[in-house]
Amino acid sequence: MEPSTKTTNPPSRGELRRAMGAGDPVALADAWQVSRHLWPMLRALGYESGYLGGRGANSDALAGRAPHLRPAGTPPGYLSFVAMVPDASEHDRIQLHHPGRDLPRLPEYRGQLGVVLQDVPFRQSPSTGQRAQALPDYGSKVLTEGIVLSARAGISVSLVHSLVLDSPDPAGRRNLARQADLVGALRVPPRPSPDGLGVPFDVVLLRRRPTGARSAGHAFTDTSPIALGQRLVTINEYFAAHPEHVLGRVLPGPDGATLLAPSADRTRLGQRMQEAFTRIGGTATQQGLTAPGFLRTPTSNQPQAPAAPRPIGQGDRPNARDDLHL
């Protein structure tokens, strides 16, 4: 099948906010559970200091801020924040600075963040046709923005709809692969839904490739057929090679799509998530997908609790190519 080249319209702002789980306590709990098992792996890979940036409804929970510490009256959904990577013992007290605009619109953040956290998991799968392709196109765009915000060898961790990795059109994933290496991914079973069938989301970890470095991550640009009984369905080649990172049963869906079993498959989800992140971290260490020294060790002139990353001067302005794929 030839990849689609048609231009698609992105979802509306209201649809994005609903899809990101803004105000949804289950979505908030999911992000918090991911953070509990994510950060030990990030620290093992060397992401222990430097600047942290977040975007999306529950990105504060991904940063380690416990749900009960969200300030009273906080509107559902954060546009963006920046902070220092917190000490392991101080996640509950992490101080977030909200710049008031989305990070990609502020050039001083591009190429400056050691860790980027993004929460954009769509709840609803759109209908077929151009509308269906709008969802993975938008998800790929957000993943690309996370890479551009990352420092060289910085890492972005994003919660996205499963169609971003499973779309039959590989164009967005190929663009990502030109700029970053896939450290790993998890497919999380769907949340409980009033209609009884939620949509799974993926945790996608991408490390921005240092200048001149060769690709060292997992293959993820293509899809692969897998057999479910007597039926063939397609799933991202990473999950076909690593079925242990699909934290639930794979079921055939309409039009050959893949879906996870309903929320009953969330039993022992935290334990399975912890085991999966441990495997991902171990493989990343073997592949050399770790934080470089300048991200691990604070410099003498780096403040301990800045409100924002340092402004970019003329001598260290990001290369113009940093903005090419936004």
Short mmCIF file of C-alpha atoms in Angstrom, two decimals:
data_model
loop_
_atom_site.label_atom_id
_atom_site.label_comp_id
_atom_site.label_asym_id
_atom_site.label_seq_id
_atom_site.Cartn_x
_atom_site.Cartn_y
_atom_site.Cartn_z
CA MET A 1 0.00 0.00 0.00
CA GLU A 2 1.40 3.42 -0.96
CA PRO A 3 1.79 5.89 1.94
CA SER A 4 -0.73 8.71 1.95
CA THR A 5 0.62 12.10 0.90
CA LYS A 6 -2.55 14.11 1.44
CA THR A 7 -2.54 17.11 3.75
CA THR A 8 -4.77 16.60 6.78
CA ASN A 9 -6.35 18.99 9.24
CA PRO A 10 -5.27 18.61 12.86
CA PRO A 11 -7.90 18.10 15.56
CA SER A 12 -9.42 21.20 17.13
CA ARG A 13 -8.13 22.67 20.39
CA GLY A 14 -11.15 21.37 22.28
CA GLU A 15 -10.68 17.89 20.86
CA LEU A 16 -7.01 17.96 21.80
CA ARG A 17 -7.76 18.92 25.39
CA ARG A 18 -10.37 16.17 25.74
CA ALA A 19 -8.09 13.66 24.04
CA MET A 20 -5.14 14.53 26.28
CA GLY A 21 -7.16 13.51 29.29
CA ALA A 22 -7.38 17.05 30.65
CA GLY A 23 -9.26 16.77 33.93
CA ASP A 24 -9.45 12.97 33.73
CA PRO A 25 -8.37 11.45 37.07
CA VAL A 26 -7.61 8.09 35.44
CA ALA A 27 -5.29 9.76 32.90
CA LEU A 28 -3.58 11.59 35.75
CA ALA A 29 -3.14 8.32 37.65
CA ASP A 30 -1.68 6.68 34.54
CA ALA A 31 0.90 9.45 34.10
CA TRP A 32 1.84 9.22 37.78
CA GLN A 33 2.28 5.45 37.56
CA VAL A 34 4.50 5.81 34.49
CA SER A 35 6.66 8.37 36.33
CA ARG A 36 7.19 6.09 39.33
CA HIS A 37 8.87 3.46 37.15
CA LEU A 38 10.32 5.78 34.52
CA TRP A 39 12.61 7.87 36.71
CA PRO A 40 14.72 5.03 38.17
CA MET A 41 15.50 4.02 34.58
CA LEU A 42 16.31 7.60 33.53
CA ARG A 43 18.69 7.95 36.46
CA ALA A 44 20.35 4.65 35.64
CA LEU A 45 20.97 6.03 32.13
CA GLY A 46 22.60 9.15 33.59
CA TYR A 47 19.79 11.71 33.37
CA GLU A 48 20.38 12.96 36.90
CA SER A 49 20.80 16.70 36.41
CA GLY A 50 20.17 19.44 33.91
CA TYR A 51 16.99 21.03 32.65
CA LEU A 52 13.61 19.34 32.40
CA GLY A 53 10.70 20.48 30.24
CA GLY A 54 7.11 19.29 30.12
CA ARG A 55 4.07 19.74 27.87
CA GLY A 56 0.53 18.42 28.07
CA ALA A 57 -2.30 17.77 30.46
CA ASN A 58 -0.53 15.54 32.99
CA SER A 59 3.12 16.20 32.25
CA ASP A 60 3.57 17.46 35.83
CA ALA A 61 2.74 13.96 37.04
CA LEU A 62 5.27 12.53 34.56
CA ALA A 63 7.85 14.81 36.17
CA GLY A 64 7.15 13.13 39.50
CA ARG A 65 4.76 15.57 41.13
CA ALA A 66 2.26 13.45 43.03
CA PRO A 67 -1.39 13.99 42.01
CA HIS A 68 -2.40 15.10 45.50
CA LEU A 69 0.15 17.95 45.30
CA ARG A 70 -1.44 19.57 42.25
CA PRO A 71 -2.39 23.08 43.43
CA ALA A 72 -6.07 23.63 44.20
CA GLY A 73 -7.89 25.36 41.38
CA THR A 74 -5.30 24.41 38.77
CA PRO A 75 -7.03 24.36 35.38
CA PRO A 76 -6.99 20.96 33.67
CA GLY A 77 -3.97 20.67 31.47
CA TYR A 78 -0.58 22.37 31.54
CA LEU A 79 0.55 24.25 28.46
CA SER A 80 4.21 23.78 29.40
CA PHE A 81 6.72 24.01 32.24
CA VAL A 82 10.46 23.95 32.84
CA ALA A 83 12.37 22.88 35.93
CA MET A 84 15.60 21.33 37.12
CA VAL A 85 15.73 17.54 37.07
CA PRO A 86 14.77 16.85 40.71
CA ASP A 87 16.84 14.90 43.18
CA ALA A 88 15.59 11.35 43.61
CA SER A 89 14.27 12.18 47.08
CA GLU A 90 12.59 15.44 46.09
CA HIS A 91 10.18 14.62 43.27
CA ASP A 92 7.20 15.54 45.45
CA ARG A 93 8.63 19.03 45.89
CA ILE A 94 9.58 19.71 42.30
CA GLN A 95 9.24 23.39 41.44
CA LEU A 96 7.69 24.03 38.02
CA HIS A 97 8.06 27.28 36.13
CA HIS A 98 5.25 27.95 33.62
CA PRO A 99 6.43 30.23 30.79
CA GLY A 100 2.85 30.87 29.62
CA ARG A 101 3.43 29.64 26.09
CA ASP A 102 4.12 26.32 24.46
CA LEU A 103 7.83 25.48 24.51
CA PRO A 104 8.31 25.09 20.72
CA ARG A 105 7.20 28.71 20.34
CA LEU A 106 10.05 29.88 22.57
CA PRO A 107 13.36 29.51 20.66
CA GLU A 108 15.50 29.72 23.80
CA TYR A 109 14.36 26.24 24.88
CA ARG A 110 15.24 24.44 21.68
CA GLY A 111 18.21 22.15 22.10
CA GLN A 112 18.49 23.07 25.82
CA LEU A 113 16.54 20.36 27.69
CA GLY A 114 18.10 17.16 28.98
CA VAL A 115 14.70 15.54 29.54
CA VAL A 116 11.43 16.41 27.76
CA LEU A 117 8.11 15.00 29.00
CA GLN A 118 4.97 15.12 26.85
CA ASP A 119 1.46 13.86 27.56
CA VAL A 120 -0.64 13.70 24.40
CA PRO A 121 -2.60 10.38 24.54
CA PHE A 122 -5.73 10.69 22.43
CA ARG A 123 -8.74 8.87 23.82
CA GLN A 124 -10.86 8.61 20.71
CA SER A 125 -9.85 7.02 17.42
CA PRO A 126 -11.14 9.12 14.51
CA SER A 127 -13.05 7.77 11.56
CA THR A 128 -11.41 6.44 8.44
CA GLY A 129 -9.96 8.55 5.65
CA GLN A 130 -8.04 11.82 6.00
CA ARG A 131 -9.40 12.34 9.50
CA ALA A 132 -7.87 9.05 10.62
CA GLN A 133 -4.44 10.05 9.33
CA ALA A 134 -4.67 13.41 11.15
CA LEU A 135 -4.17 11.63 14.47
CA PRO A 136 -0.82 9.92 13.75
CA ASP A 137 0.34 12.98 11.81
CA TYR A 138 -0.29 15.19 14.84
CA GLY A 139 1.35 12.69 17.19
CA SER A 140 4.46 12.50 14.98
CA LYS A 141 4.63 16.30 14.94
CA VAL A 142 4.55 16.46 18.73
CA LEU A 143 7.23 13.76 19.00
CA THR A 144 9.40 15.75 16.58
CA GLU A 145 8.94 18.92 18.63
CA GLY A 146 10.10 16.98 21.70
CA ILE A 147 13.27 15.98 19.87
CA VAL A 148 14.00 19.55 18.79
CA LEU A 149 13.58 20.75 22.39
CA SER A 150 16.07 18.12 23.59
CA ALA A 151 19.77 18.74 23.89
CA ARG A 152 22.03 16.50 21.82
CA ALA A 153 21.79 13.08 23.52
CA GLY A 154 18.85 14.39 25.57
CA ILE A 155 15.80 12.17 25.90
CA SER A 156 12.11 12.80 25.32
CA VAL A 157 9.40 10.65 26.90
CA SER A 158 5.94 10.98 25.36
CA LEU A 159 2.52 9.44 25.94
CA VAL A 160 0.86 9.10 22.54
CA HIS A 161 -1.99 7.26 20.87
CA SER A 162 -1.04 3.81 19.59
CA LEU A 163 -1.82 4.83 16.00
CA VAL A 164 1.30 7.02 15.97
CA LEU A 165 3.48 3.90 15.89
CA ASP A 166 0.98 1.63 14.09
CA SER A 167 -0.09 3.93 11.24
CA PRO A 168 0.41 2.30 7.83
CA ASP A 169 1.98 5.57 6.65
CA PRO A 170 5.62 5.51 7.85
CA ALA A 171 6.48 9.08 6.81
CA GLY A 172 6.24 10.59 10.31
CA ARG A 173 8.28 7.80 11.89
CA ARG A 174 10.95 8.02 9.21
CA ASN A 175 11.31 11.72 9.91
CA LEU A 176 11.75 10.93 13.61
CA ALA A 177 14.35 8.25 12.84
CA ARG A 178 16.46 10.78 10.94
CA GLN A 179 16.87 12.81 14.12
CA ALA A 180 16.61 10.42 17.05
CA ASP A 181 17.06 6.84 18.24
CA LEU A 182 14.25 4.83 19.77
CA VAL A 183 15.38 3.88 23.28
CA GLY A 184 12.22 1.82 23.78
CA ALA A 185 8.44 1.91 24.02
CA LEU A 186 5.62 0.46 26.09
CA ARG A 187 2.02 -0.13 25.05
CA VAL A 188 -0.26 0.38 28.04
CA PRO A 189 -3.73 -1.24 28.17
CA PRO A 190 -6.70 1.09 27.68
CA ARG A 191 -8.23 3.02 30.52
CA PRO A 192 -11.74 2.26 31.69
CA SER A 193 -14.27 3.91 29.40
CA PRO A 194 -18.04 4.48 29.69
CA ASP A 195 -18.58 2.57 26.44
CA GLY A 196 -16.52 -0.35 27.73
CA LEU A 197 -13.70 -0.03 25.17
CA GLY A 198 -10.90 2.41 25.77
CA VAL A 199 -7.88 3.10 23.59
CA PRO A 200 -4.36 2.02 24.58
CA PHE A 201 -1.54 4.53 24.69
CA ASP A 202 2.18 4.17 24.10
CA VAL A 203 5.09 5.45 26.17
CA VAL A 204 7.71 6.37 23.56
CA LEU A 205 11.33 7.16 24.52
CA LEU A 206 13.42 8.95 21.90
CA ARG A 207 17.05 10.06 22.38
CA ARG A 208 18.19 12.91 20.18
CA ARG A 209 21.15 11.72 18.14
CA PRO A 210 24.41 13.56 18.77
CA THR A 211 25.92 15.33 15.79
CA GLY A 212 27.73 12.87 13.54
CA ALA A 213 26.59 9.79 15.48
CA ARG A 214 25.21 6.74 13.73
CA SER A 215 21.79 5.32 14.45
CA ALA A 216 21.96 3.02 17.46
CA GLY A 217 18.34 2.56 18.52
CA HIS A 218 15.59 0.06 17.78
CA ALA A 219 13.85 -0.17 14.41
CA PHE A 220 10.40 1.43 14.55
CA THR A 221 9.65 3.03 11.20
CA ASP A 222 7.76 0.11 9.64
CA THR A 223 4.89 -2.15 10.65
CA SER A 224 4.94 -5.93 10.73
CA PRO A 225 2.19 -8.55 10.33
CA ILE A 226 1.44 -10.78 13.30
CA ALA A 227 -0.88 -13.77 13.44
CA LEU A 228 -3.86 -13.68 15.77
CA GLY A 229 -5.52 -17.03 15.36
CA GLN A 230 -6.25 -17.32 11.65
CA ARG A 231 -6.10 -13.58 11.06
CA LEU A 232 -3.12 -11.36 10.20
CA VAL A 233 -2.99 -7.87 11.66
CA THR A 234 -0.26 -5.26 11.63
CA ILE A 235 1.59 -3.70 14.53
CA ASN A 236 4.73 -1.56 14.78
CA GLU A 237 7.86 -3.58 14.08
CA TYR A 238 9.26 -2.68 17.51
CA PHE A 239 6.32 -4.34 19.28
CA ALA A 240 6.43 -7.28 16.86
CA ALA A 241 10.06 -7.82 17.94
CA HIS A 242 9.38 -7.03 21.62
CA PRO A 243 5.91 -8.39 22.46
CA GLU A 244 6.86 -8.35 26.14
CA HIS A 245 6.53 -4.55 26.00
CA VAL A 246 2.86 -4.77 25.04
CA LEU A 247 1.43 -4.81 28.55
CA GLY A 248 -1.77 -6.63 27.66
CA ARG A 249 -3.27 -9.00 25.11
CA VAL A 250 -3.37 -7.94 21.47
CA LEU A 251 -6.78 -8.33 19.89
CA PRO A 252 -7.79 -7.85 16.25
CA GLY A 253 -9.72 -4.69 15.62
CA PRO A 254 -11.63 -3.30 12.63
CA ASP A 255 -9.81 -2.90 9.31
CA GLY A 256 -6.84 -4.94 10.47
CA ALA A 257 -5.95 -2.55 13.29
CA THR A 258 -4.66 -3.85 16.61
CA LEU A 259 -6.32 -3.18 19.92
CA LEU A 260 -5.55 -4.25 23.45
CA ALA A 261 -7.86 -6.18 25.68
CA PRO A 262 -10.20 -4.10 27.90
CA SER A 263 -9.16 -2.74 31.27
CA ALA A 264 -9.23 -6.17 32.93
CA ASP A 265 -5.75 -6.63 31.48
CA ARG A 266 -4.44 -3.94 33.84
CA THR A 267 -3.80 -6.46 36.60
CA ARG A 268 -0.26 -6.11 37.98
CA LEU A 269 0.22 -3.18 35.59
CA GLY A 270 2.69 -1.40 37.86
CA GLN A 271 4.88 -4.48 38.25
CA ARG A 272 4.83 -5.21 34.52
CA MET A 273 5.69 -1.59 33.79
CA GLN A 274 8.62 -1.68 36.20
CA GLU A 275 9.97 -4.86 34.64
CA ALA A 276 9.64 -3.42 31.14
CA PHE A 277 11.45 -0.18 32.00
CA THR A 278 14.22 -2.23 33.61
CA ARG A 279 14.65 -4.20 30.38
CA ILE A 280 14.60 -1.05 28.28
CA GLY A 281 17.21 0.61 30.49
CA GLY A 282 19.50 -2.43 30.40
CA THR A 283 19.40 -2.64 26.62
CA ALA A 284 19.93 1.13 26.28
CA THR A 285 23.04 0.92 28.46
CA GLN A 286 24.45 -1.84 26.27
CA GLN A 287 23.74 0.23 23.15
CA GLY A 288 25.35 3.34 24.62
CA LEU A 289 22.06 5.28 24.61
CA THR A 290 22.91 7.12 27.82
CA ALA A 291 23.30 10.71 28.97
CA PRO A 292 26.63 12.36 28.12
CA GLY A 293 28.75 13.94 30.82
CA PHE A 294 27.51 17.47 30.25
CA LEU A 295 23.99 16.33 31.12
CA ARG A 296 25.06 14.19 34.08
CA THR A 297 27.34 16.68 35.82
CA PRO A 298 26.21 20.26 36.59
CA THR A 299 28.74 22.92 35.64
CA SER A 300 30.04 25.44 38.16
CA ASN A 301 27.99 28.27 36.66
CA GLN A 302 24.77 26.28 36.46
CA PRO A 303 22.26 27.41 39.10
CA GLN A 304 20.71 24.73 41.25
CA ALA A 305 17.10 25.85 40.87
CA PRO A 306 16.69 28.12 37.84
CA ALA A 307 13.31 29.34 36.69
CA ALA A 308 14.23 28.55 33.11
CA PRO A 309 17.13 27.39 30.94
CA ARG A 310 19.80 29.99 30.25
CA PRO A 311 19.18 32.27 27.26
CA ILE A 312 20.95 31.21 24.11
CA GLY A 313 23.80 33.51 23.18
CA GLN A 314 25.21 34.22 19.75
CA GLY A 315 28.02 31.73 20.33
CA ASP A 316 25.82 28.79 21.22
CA ARG A 317 22.71 29.34 19.10
CA PRO A 318 21.27 26.01 17.92
CA ASN A 319 22.17 25.04 14.41
CA ALA A 320 19.59 26.22 11.90
CA ARG A 321 18.96 22.59 11.02
CA ASP A 322 17.45 22.13 14.49
CA ASP A 323 14.26 23.78 13.23
CA LEU A 324 14.00 22.04 9.87
CA HIS A 325 11.65 19.23 10.85
CA LEU A 326 9.16 21.10 13.04
#
